[in-house]
PDB file of C-alpha atoms in Angstrom:
ATOM      1  CA  MET I 482      95.416 107.783 124.900  1.00  0.00           C
ATOM      2  CA  LEU I 483      98.993 107.747 123.733  1.00  0.00           C
ATOM      3  CA  THR I 484      99.683 106.707 120.176  1.00  0.00           C
ATOM      4  CA  GLY I 485     102.726 105.363 118.398  1.00  0.00           C
ATOM      5  CA  VAL I 486     102.738 101.784 119.655  1.00  0.00           C
ATOM      6  CA  THR I 487     102.268  98.657 117.621  1.00  0.00           C
ATOM      7  CA  GLU I 488      99.152  96.594 117.684  1.00  0.00           C
ATOM      8  CA  PRO I 489      99.498  93.155 119.262  1.00  0.00           C
ATOM      9  CA  ALA I 490      99.731  90.164 116.935  1.00  0.00           C
ATOM     10  CA  ASN I 491      96.470  89.004 118.463  1.00  0.00           C
ATOM     11  CA  PRO I 492      94.168  92.017 118.672  1.00  0.00           C
ATOM     12  CA  SER I 493      92.381  90.644 121.692  1.00  0.00           C
ATOM     13  CA  VAL I 494      94.189  91.533 124.908  1.00  0.00           C
ATOM     14  CA  ALA I 495      94.917  88.443 126.923  1.00  0.00           C
ATOM     15  CA  THR I 496      93.354  88.239 130.335  1.00  0.00           C
ATOM     16  CA  GLY I 497      95.330  87.753 133.507  1.00  0.00           C
ATOM     17  CA  ARG I 498      98.676  89.106 134.539  1.00  0.00           C
ATOM     18  CA  ARG I 499     101.123  89.949 131.785  1.00  0.00           C
ATOM     19  CA  VAL I 500     104.739  91.003 132.172  1.00  0.00           C
ATOM     20  CA  ALA I 501     106.764  93.480 130.125  1.00  0.00           C
ATOM     21  CA  ALA I 502     110.427  94.420 130.078  1.00  0.00           C
ATOM     22  CA  PHE I 503     110.896  98.129 129.356  1.00  0.00           C
ATOM     23  CA  PHE I 504     114.208  99.108 127.771  1.00  0.00           C
ATOM     24  CA  ASP I 505     115.736 102.529 127.364  1.00  0.00           C
ATOM     25  CA  LEU I 506     117.685 102.836 124.092  1.00  0.00           C
ATOM     26  CA  ASP I 507     120.858 104.978 124.075  1.00  0.00           C
ATOM     27  CA  LYS I 508     123.666 103.551 126.213  1.00  0.00           C
ATOM     28  CA  THR I 509     121.331 100.785 127.410  1.00  0.00           C
ATOM     29  CA  VAL I 510     120.705  98.857 124.188  1.00  0.00           C
ATOM     30  CA  ILE I 511     122.739 100.958 121.763  1.00  0.00           C
ATOM     31  CA  ALA I 512     126.439 101.116 122.531  1.00  0.00           C
ATOM     32  CA  LYS I 513     127.067 104.668 121.346  1.00  0.00           C
ATOM     33  CA  SER I 514     125.526 107.840 120.055  1.00  0.00           C
ATOM     34  CA  SER I 515     125.301 108.152 116.294  1.00  0.00           C
ATOM     35  CA  THR I 516     125.474 111.938 116.411  1.00  0.00           C
ATOM     36  CA  LEU I 517     128.906 112.331 114.896  1.00  0.00           C
ATOM     37  CA  ALA I 518     128.377 109.646 112.282  1.00  0.00           C
ATOM     38  CA  PHE I 519     125.157 111.101 110.935  1.00  0.00           C
ATOM     39  CA  SER I 520     126.248 114.731 111.056  1.00  0.00           C
ATOM     40  CA  ARG I 521     128.119 114.358 107.758  1.00  0.00           C
ATOM     41  CA  PRO I 522     125.201 113.221 105.550  1.00  0.00           C
ATOM     42  CA  PHE I 523     122.883 115.772 107.141  1.00  0.00           C
ATOM     43  CA  PHE I 524     125.494 118.455 106.481  1.00  0.00           C
ATOM     44  CA  GLN I 525     126.070 117.295 102.909  1.00  0.00           C
ATOM     45  CA  GLU I 526     122.355 117.490 102.183  1.00  0.00           C
ATOM     46  CA  GLY I 527     122.074 120.956 103.716  1.00  0.00           C
ATOM     47  CA  LEU I 528     120.024 120.118 106.806  1.00  0.00           C
ATOM     48  CA  ILE I 529     122.664 121.314 109.261  1.00  0.00           C
ATOM     49  CA  ASN I 530     125.513 123.797 108.966  1.00  0.00           C
ATOM     50  CA  ARG I 531     129.206 123.455 109.747  1.00  0.00           C
ATOM     51  CA  ARG I 532     128.727 124.874 113.237  1.00  0.00           C
ATOM     52  CA  ALA I 533     126.251 122.095 114.030  1.00  0.00           C
ATOM     53  CA  VAL I 534     128.729 119.529 112.764  1.00  0.00           C
ATOM     54  CA  LEU I 535     131.379 120.853 115.156  1.00  0.00           C
ATOM     55  CA  LYS I 536     128.878 120.758 118.003  1.00  0.00           C
ATOM     56  CA  SER I 537     128.178 117.139 117.169  1.00  0.00           C
ATOM     57  CA  ALA I 538     131.854 116.287 117.501  1.00  0.00           C
ATOM     58  CA  TYR I 539     131.893 117.685 121.035  1.00  0.00           C
ATOM     59  CA  ALA I 540     128.534 116.080 121.727  1.00  0.00           C
ATOM     60  CA  GLN I 541     129.773 112.596 120.896  1.00  0.00           C
ATOM     61  CA  PHE I 542     132.504 112.813 123.518  1.00  0.00           C
ATOM     62  CA  VAL I 543     130.486 114.405 126.305  1.00  0.00           C
ATOM     63  CA  PHE I 544     127.384 112.288 125.818  1.00  0.00           C
ATOM     64  CA  MET I 545     129.405 109.151 126.400  1.00  0.00           C
ATOM     65  CA  LEU I 546     131.120 110.574 129.477  1.00  0.00           C
ATOM     66  CA  ALA I 547     128.450 112.507 131.308  1.00  0.00           C
ATOM     67  CA  GLY I 548     124.976 111.642 130.106  1.00  0.00           C
ATOM     68  CA  ALA I 549     122.354 114.297 130.807  1.00  0.00           C
ATOM     69  CA  ASP I 550     120.357 115.401 133.828  1.00  0.00           C
ATOM     70  CA  ALA I 551     116.747 116.616 133.766  1.00  0.00           C
ATOM     71  CA  ASP I 552     117.704 120.239 133.101  1.00  0.00           C
ATOM     72  CA  GLN I 553     119.933 119.226 130.212  1.00  0.00           C
ATOM     73  CA  MET I 554     117.151 117.033 128.816  1.00  0.00           C
ATOM     74  CA  ASP I 555     114.833 120.044 128.747  1.00  0.00           C
ATOM     75  CA  ARG I 556     117.482 121.998 126.899  1.00  0.00           C
ATOM     76  CA  MET I 557     117.877 119.057 124.579  1.00  0.00           C
ATOM     77  CA  ARG I 558     114.206 119.271 123.694  1.00  0.00           C
ATOM     78  CA  ALA I 559     114.610 122.946 122.828  1.00  0.00           C
ATOM     79  CA  HIS I 560     117.663 122.081 120.743  1.00  0.00           C
ATOM     80  CA  ILE I 561     115.756 119.394 118.845  1.00  0.00           C
ATOM     81  CA  THR I 562     112.876 121.693 117.970  1.00  0.00           C
ATOM     82  CA  SER I 563     115.210 124.477 116.876  1.00  0.00           C
ATOM     83  CA  LEU I 564     117.370 122.206 114.760  1.00  0.00           C
ATOM     84  CA  CYS I 565     114.568 120.287 113.049  1.00  0.00           C
ATOM     85  CA  THR I 566     112.097 123.092 112.384  1.00  0.00           C
ATOM     86  CA  GLY I 567     111.227 123.139 108.711  1.00  0.00           C
ATOM     87  CA  TRP I 568     112.946 119.868 107.839  1.00  0.00           C
ATOM     88  CA  ASP I 569     111.167 117.828 105.193  1.00  0.00           C
ATOM     89  CA  VAL I 570     110.268 114.498 106.771  1.00  0.00           C
ATOM     90  CA  GLU I 571     110.642 112.531 103.547  1.00  0.00           C
ATOM     91  CA  GLN I 572     114.050 114.087 102.933  1.00  0.00           C
ATOM     92  CA  VAL I 573     115.232 113.121 106.409  1.00  0.00           C
ATOM     93  CA  ASN I 574     114.052 109.547 105.924  1.00  0.00           C
ATOM     94  CA  ALA I 575     115.670 109.354 102.500  1.00  0.00           C
ATOM     95  CA  ILE I 576     119.024 110.641 103.763  1.00  0.00           C
ATOM     96  CA  VAL I 577     119.036 108.176 106.624  1.00  0.00           C
ATOM     97  CA  GLU I 578     118.064 105.250 104.400  1.00  0.00           C
ATOM     98  CA  GLU I 579     120.782 106.096 101.890  1.00  0.00           C
ATOM     99  CA  THR I 580     123.580 106.368 104.447  1.00  0.00           C
ATOM    100  CA  LEU I 581     122.603 104.128 107.333  1.00  0.00           C
ATOM    101  CA  HIS I 582     123.959 100.833 106.015  1.00  0.00           C
ATOM    102  CA  ASP I 583     127.609 101.829 106.423  1.00  0.00           C
ATOM    103  CA  ILE I 584     127.442 104.192 109.396  1.00  0.00           C
ATOM    104  CA  VAL I 585     126.566 102.444 112.640  1.00  0.00           C
ATOM    105  CA  ASP I 586     128.203  99.055 112.948  1.00  0.00           C
ATOM    106  CA  PRO I 587     128.447  97.713 115.569  1.00  0.00           C
ATOM    107  CA  LEU I 588     125.350  99.250 117.101  1.00  0.00           C
ATOM    108  CA  VAL I 589     123.753  97.059 119.735  1.00  0.00           C
ATOM    109  CA  TYR I 590     125.225  95.597 122.906  1.00  0.00           C
ATOM    110  CA  LYS I 591     125.526  91.818 122.764  1.00  0.00           C
ATOM    111  CA  GLU I 592     124.426  91.678 126.403  1.00  0.00           C
ATOM    112  CA  ALA I 593     121.277  93.634 125.551  1.00  0.00           C
ATOM    113  CA  THR I 594     120.314  91.257 122.754  1.00  0.00           C
ATOM    114  CA  GLN I 595     120.841  88.287 125.077  1.00  0.00           C
ATOM    115  CA  LEU I 596     118.750  89.878 127.827  1.00  0.00           C
ATOM    116  CA  ILE I 597     115.957  90.647 125.392  1.00  0.00           C
ATOM    117  CA  ALA I 598     116.030  87.039 124.194  1.00  0.00           C
ATOM    118  CA  GLU I 599     115.784  85.808 127.787  1.00  0.00           C
ATOM    119  CA  HIS I 600     112.710  87.927 128.420  1.00  0.00           C
ATOM    120  CA  LYS I 601     111.102  86.678 125.232  1.00  0.00           C
ATOM    121  CA  GLU I 602     111.794  83.085 126.267  1.00  0.00           C
ATOM    122  CA  GLN I 603     109.978  83.759 129.546  1.00  0.00           C
ATOM    123  CA  GLY I 604     106.959  85.003 127.624  1.00  0.00           C
ATOM    124  CA  HIS I 605     107.519  88.660 128.507  1.00  0.00           C
ATOM    125  CA  ASP I 606     106.683  91.458 126.102  1.00  0.00           C
ATOM    126  CA  VAL I 607     109.663  93.646 125.200  1.00  0.00           C
ATOM    127  CA  VAL I 608     109.027  97.391 125.055  1.00  0.00           C
ATOM    128  CA  VAL I 609     111.477 100.076 123.921  1.00  0.00           C
ATOM    129  CA  LEU I 610     110.975 103.566 125.381  1.00  0.00           C
ATOM    130  CA  SER I 611     113.288 106.341 124.233  1.00  0.00           C
ATOM    131  CA  ALA I 612     113.627 110.110 124.084  1.00  0.00           C
ATOM    132  CA  SER I 613     114.771 109.610 120.502  1.00  0.00           C
ATOM    133  CA  GLY I 614     112.250 110.326 117.783  1.00  0.00           C
ATOM    134  CA  GLU I 615     109.732 107.773 116.623  1.00  0.00           C
ATOM    135  CA  GLU I 616     111.687 107.674 113.369  1.00  0.00           C
ATOM    136  CA  VAL I 617     114.536 106.209 115.397  1.00  0.00           C
ATOM    137  CA  VAL I 618     112.793 103.986 117.840  1.00  0.00           C
ATOM    138  CA  ALA I 619     110.525 102.031 115.501  1.00  0.00           C
ATOM    139  CA  PRO I 620     113.143 100.494 113.169  1.00  0.00           C
ATOM    140  CA  ILE I 621     115.503  99.554 115.990  1.00  0.00           C
ATOM    141  CA  ALA I 622     112.689  98.120 118.095  1.00  0.00           C
ATOM    142  CA  LYS I 623     111.489  96.023 115.155  1.00  0.00           C
ATOM    143  CA  LEU I 624     114.945  94.617 114.586  1.00  0.00           C
ATOM    144  CA  LEU I 625     115.288  93.758 118.266  1.00  0.00           C
ATOM    145  CA  GLY I 626     111.995  91.893 118.138  1.00  0.00           C
ATOM    146  CA  ALA I 627     110.261  94.311 120.508  1.00  0.00           C
ATOM    147  CA  ASP I 628     106.515  93.959 120.858  1.00  0.00           C
ATOM    148  CA  HIS I 629     105.872  97.669 121.368  1.00  0.00           C
ATOM    149  CA  TRP I 630     107.818 100.907 121.344  1.00  0.00           C
ATOM    150  CA  PHE I 631     107.470 104.580 122.078  1.00  0.00           C
ATOM    151  CA  GLY I 632     109.593 107.603 121.227  1.00  0.00           C
ATOM    152  CA  THR I 633     109.409 111.359 121.049  1.00  0.00           C
ATOM    153  CA  ARG I 634     106.749 112.484 118.609  1.00  0.00           C
ATOM    154  CA  MET I 635     107.159 115.783 116.789  1.00  0.00           C
ATOM    155  CA  VAL I 636     104.379 117.699 115.080  1.00  0.00           C
ATOM    156  CA  VAL I 637     104.369 117.439 111.290  1.00  0.00           C
ATOM    157  CA  VAL I 638     102.361 119.757 109.047  1.00  0.00           C
ATOM    158  CA  ASP I 639     102.430 119.482 105.269  1.00  0.00           C
ATOM    159  CA  GLY I 640     105.280 116.987 105.480  1.00  0.00           C
ATOM    160  CA  ARG I 641     107.579 119.200 107.573  1.00  0.00           C
ATOM    161  CA  TYR I 642     108.488 119.392 111.244  1.00  0.00           C
ATOM    162  CA  THR I 643     106.886 122.467 112.791  1.00  0.00           C
ATOM    163  CA  GLY I 644     109.355 122.735 115.667  1.00  0.00           C
ATOM    164  CA  GLU I 645     106.761 121.620 118.217  1.00  0.00           C
ATOM    165  CA  VAL I 646     106.918 118.426 120.227  1.00  0.00           C
ATOM    166  CA  GLU I 647     103.653 116.561 120.637  1.00  0.00           C
ATOM    167  CA  PHE I 648     105.026 114.072 123.182  1.00  0.00           C
ATOM    168  CA  TYR I 649     108.502 114.111 124.700  1.00  0.00           C
ATOM    169  CA  CYS I 650     109.289 110.566 125.795  1.00  0.00           C
ATOM    170  CA  SER I 651     111.670 111.411 128.623  1.00  0.00           C
ATOM    171  CA  ALA I 652     111.793 111.482 132.423  1.00  0.00           C
ATOM    172  CA  GLU I 653     108.268 111.311 133.934  1.00  0.00           C
ATOM    173  CA  ASN I 654     106.752 110.939 130.475  1.00  0.00           C
ATOM    174  CA  LYS I 655     108.441 107.558 130.099  1.00  0.00           C
ATOM    175  CA  ALA I 656     106.671 106.386 133.233  1.00  0.00           C
ATOM    176  CA  ILE I 657     103.411 107.781 131.860  1.00  0.00           C
ATOM    177  CA  ALA I 658     103.961 105.855 128.625  1.00  0.00           C
ATOM    178  CA  ALA I 659     104.683 102.673 130.605  1.00  0.00           C
ATOM    179  CA  ARG I 660     101.497 103.064 132.638  1.00  0.00           C
ATOM    180  CA  GLU I 661      99.465 103.708 129.495  1.00  0.00           C
ATOM    181  CA  LEU I 662     100.896 100.598 127.861  1.00  0.00           C
ATOM    182  CA  ALA I 663     100.244  98.592 131.025  1.00  0.00           C
ATOM    183  CA  GLU I 664      96.612  99.625 130.972  1.00  0.00           C
ATOM    184  CA  GLN I 665      96.285  98.959 127.262  1.00  0.00           C
ATOM    185  CA  TYR I 666      97.942  95.528 127.242  1.00  0.00           C
ATOM    186  CA  GLY I 667      97.203  94.304 130.732  1.00  0.00           C
ATOM    187  CA  TYR I 668     100.714  94.437 132.213  1.00  0.00           C
ATOM    188  CA  ASP I 669     101.129  94.037 135.954  1.00  0.00           C
ATOM    189  CA  LEU I 670     103.730  96.723 136.628  1.00  0.00           C
ATOM    190  CA  SER I 671     104.634  95.145 139.963  1.00  0.00           C
ATOM    191  CA  GLU I 672     105.888  92.134 137.983  1.00  0.00           C
ATOM    192  CA  CYS I 673     107.471  94.135 135.140  1.00  0.00           C
ATOM    193  CA  HIS I 674     111.145  94.935 134.510  1.00  0.00           C
ATOM    194  CA  ALA I 675     112.837  98.160 133.412  1.00  0.00           C
ATOM    195  CA  TYR I 676     116.394  98.896 132.272  1.00  0.00           C
ATOM    196  CA  SER I 677     118.104 102.262 131.892  1.00  0.00           C
ATOM    197  CA  ASP I 678     121.428 104.057 132.221  1.00  0.00           C
ATOM    198  CA  SER I 679     120.177 107.538 133.102  1.00  0.00           C
ATOM    199  CA  ILE I 680     118.999 109.247 136.294  1.00  0.00           C
ATOM    200  CA  THR I 681     116.355 110.954 134.151  1.00  0.00           C
ATOM    201  CA  ASP I 682     114.645 107.564 133.854  1.00  0.00           C
ATOM    202  CA  LEU I 683     114.211 107.209 137.609  1.00  0.00           C
ATOM    203  CA  PRO I 684     110.401 107.592 137.320  1.00  0.00           C
ATOM    204  CA  LEU I 685     110.283 104.675 134.891  1.00  0.00           C
ATOM    205  CA  LEU I 686     112.471 102.503 137.093  1.00  0.00           C
ATOM    206  CA  GLU I 687     110.342 103.347 140.139  1.00  0.00           C
ATOM    207  CA  SER I 688     107.160 102.366 138.316  1.00  0.00           C
ATOM    208  CA  VAL I 689     108.060  98.677 137.985  1.00  0.00           C
ATOM    209  CA  GLY I 690     108.666  95.884 140.445  1.00  0.00           C
ATOM    210  CA  HIS I 691     112.028  94.873 138.989  1.00  0.00           C
ATOM    211  CA  PRO I 692     114.223  97.873 138.079  1.00  0.00           C
ATOM    212  CA  THR I 693     117.788  97.322 136.866  1.00  0.00           C
ATOM    213  CA  VAL I 694     120.390  99.921 135.954  1.00  0.00           C
ATOM    214  CA  VAL I 695     122.681  99.412 132.954  1.00  0.00           C
ATOM    215  CA  ASN I 696     125.942 101.319 132.564  1.00  0.00           C
ATOM    216  CA  PRO I 697     124.500 103.880 135.007  1.00  0.00           C
ATOM    217  CA  ASP I 698     125.528 107.510 135.107  1.00  0.00           C
ATOM    218  CA  ARG I 699     126.782 108.914 138.404  1.00  0.00           C
ATOM    219  CA  GLY I 700     123.373 109.945 139.705  1.00  0.00           C
ATOM    220  CA  LEU I 701     121.696 106.662 138.869  1.00  0.00           C
ATOM    221  CA  ARG I 702     124.607 104.627 140.195  1.00  0.00           C
ATOM    222  CA  LYS I 703     124.229 106.342 143.581  1.00  0.00           C
ATOM    223  CA  GLU I 704     120.457 105.893 143.565  1.00  0.00           C
ATOM    224  CA  ALA I 705     120.722 102.221 142.677  1.00  0.00           C
ATOM    225  CA  ALA I 706     123.237 101.583 145.449  1.00  0.00           C
ATOM    226  CA  GLN I 707     120.957 103.225 148.020  1.00  0.00           C
ATOM    227  CA  ARG I 708     117.935 101.250 146.865  1.00  0.00           C
ATOM    228  CA  GLY I 709     119.714  97.938 146.355  1.00  0.00           C
ATOM    229  CA  TRP I 710     118.841  97.749 142.677  1.00  0.00           C
ATOM    230  CA  PRO I 711     120.882  95.397 140.482  1.00  0.00           C
ATOM    231  CA  SER I 712     123.433  96.980 138.159  1.00  0.00           C
ATOM    232  CA  LEU I 713     124.630  95.555 134.845  1.00  0.00           C
ATOM    233  CA  ALA I 714     127.643  96.472 132.727  1.00  0.00           C
ATOM    234  CA  PHE I 715     127.158  96.110 128.983  1.00  0.00           C
ATOM    235  CA  GLU I 716     130.526  96.259 127.255  1.00  0.00           C
ATOM    236  CA  HIS I 717     130.428  94.259 124.022  1.00  0.00           C
ATOM    237  CA  PRO I 718     128.794  95.833 120.987  1.00  0.00           C
ATOM    238  CA  VAL I 719     128.249  93.401 118.144  1.00  0.00           C
ATOM    239  CA  SER I 720     127.894  93.732 114.416  1.00  0.00           C
ATOM    240  CA  LEU I 721     124.259  93.668 113.455  1.00  0.00           C
ATOM    241  CA  ARG I 722     125.209  92.330 110.041  1.00  0.00           C
ATOM    242  CA  ALA I 723     126.961  89.402 111.684  1.00  0.00           C
ATOM    243  CA  ARG I 724     124.089  88.610 114.064  1.00  0.00           C
ATOM    244  CA  ILE I 725     121.305  89.368 111.602  1.00  0.00           C
ATOM    245  CA  PRO I 726     122.617  88.597 108.121  1.00  0.00           C
ATOM    246  CA  THR I 727     119.533  89.640 106.147  1.00  0.00           C
ATOM    247  CA  PRO I 728     120.590  92.922 104.454  1.00  0.00           C
ATOM    248  CA  SER I 729     117.147  94.496 104.470  1.00  0.00           C
ATOM    249  CA  ARG I 730     116.743  94.008 108.209  1.00  0.00           C
ATOM    250  CA  ALA I 731     120.208  95.337 108.917  1.00  0.00           C
ATOM    251  CA  ALA I 732     119.386  98.390 106.866  1.00  0.00           C
ATOM    252  CA  VAL I 733     116.127  98.979 108.684  1.00  0.00           C
ATOM    253  CA  THR I 734     117.906  98.802 112.023  1.00  0.00           C
ATOM    254  CA  ALA I 735     120.445 101.452 111.240  1.00  0.00           C
ATOM    255  CA  ALA I 736     117.665 103.698 109.974  1.00  0.00           C
ATOM    256  CA  GLY I 737     116.436 103.962 113.528  1.00  0.00           C
ATOM    257  CA  VAL I 738     119.454 105.954 114.500  1.00  0.00           C
ATOM    258  CA  GLY I 739     118.942 109.007 112.310  1.00  0.00           C
ATOM    259  CA  MET I 740     116.848 111.285 114.466  1.00  0.00           C
ATOM    260  CA  GLY I 741     118.454 109.813 117.591  1.00  0.00           C
ATOM    261  CA  ALA I 742     121.564 111.677 116.524  1.00  0.00           C
ATOM    262  CA  VAL I 743     119.650 114.898 116.995  1.00  0.00           C
ATOM    263  CA  ALA I 744     118.524 113.946 120.493  1.00  0.00           C
ATOM    264  CA  ALA I 745     121.999 112.889 121.560  1.00  0.00           C
ATOM    265  CA  ALA I 746     123.482 116.081 120.154  1.00  0.00           C
ATOM    266  CA  GLY I 747     121.264 118.251 122.295  1.00  0.00           C
ATOM    267  CA  ALA I 748     121.885 116.331 125.489  1.00  0.00           C
ATOM    268  CA  ALA I 749     125.598 116.118 124.958  1.00  0.00           C
ATOM    269  CA  TRP I 750     126.138 119.717 123.885  1.00  0.00           C
ATOM    270  CA  TRP I 751     124.449 121.050 126.992  1.00  0.00           C
ATOM    271  CA  GLY I 752     126.209 118.380 129.015  1.00  0.00           C
ATOM    272  CA  LEU I 753     129.508 119.793 127.788  1.00  0.00           C
ATOM    273  CA  ARG I 754     128.577 123.251 129.023  1.00  0.00           C
ATOM    274  CA  ALA I 755     127.617 121.843 132.417  1.00  0.00           C
ATOM    275  CA  TRP I 756     130.881 119.883 132.594  1.00  0.00           C
ATOM    276  CA  ARG I 757     132.869 123.014 131.842  1.00  0.00           C
ATOM    277  CA  ARG I 758     131.063 124.943 134.568  1.00  0.00           C
ATOM    278  CA  ARG I 759     131.879 122.200 137.092  1.00  0.00           C
ATOM    279  CA  HIS I 760     135.560 122.291 136.111  1.00  0.00           C
TER     280      HIS I 760
END
């Protein structure tokens, strides 16, 4: 059984049909990649070198323009493991906590927060599924009021990342996570919703009865048009501090972006290479 999800407020699983809304994170809920923003503190603390910082600058631009296909996502995974191998987990968390408050603001699309609120009002569970690390997904999901969440889980031994990935929450694995959660919490996937911007999340979108694309990349836009899926445009990021004034909660939210910077860097860097080959 997959791990990394929260326990329900009521430990007993309700009987009958339950509905969940599954949300991707980057470019679906979060308005931008935090790669460039977090490269400086990681560099200053010696976790990445100057070359990695320069890659992050390119990554920020390309990630927003092109997204990443399945091949690029696989390369991203290799990039993550290479970059993070040997990092001290406590050091990473400390760096993020110390710098997060002033780095990513605004962070979340206003439209995403409204959509999440609508699902909650209808009694739906909100679930965040992301290729970003668990260190990223959990704090953001908590701030958004999500009931459950799942992210990429890396192997840690003696407090350090080994460079191995225990579970990569991307592509087909997102659909696997959704099915596992459905079995665990009694969701009827035919009644569930899913939202994503990326063609790599096609398996997740196909696994629910109500798929919707958000700011779709070229591949997903074409797929959605052929299948008659609804398409949403999220355009208005909002200040988390303004919407959620409690400082501690705002801080926790931004913390969720730290390791996501690593994931975005990998996808975007390889996306840049692919873009260059096409042009």
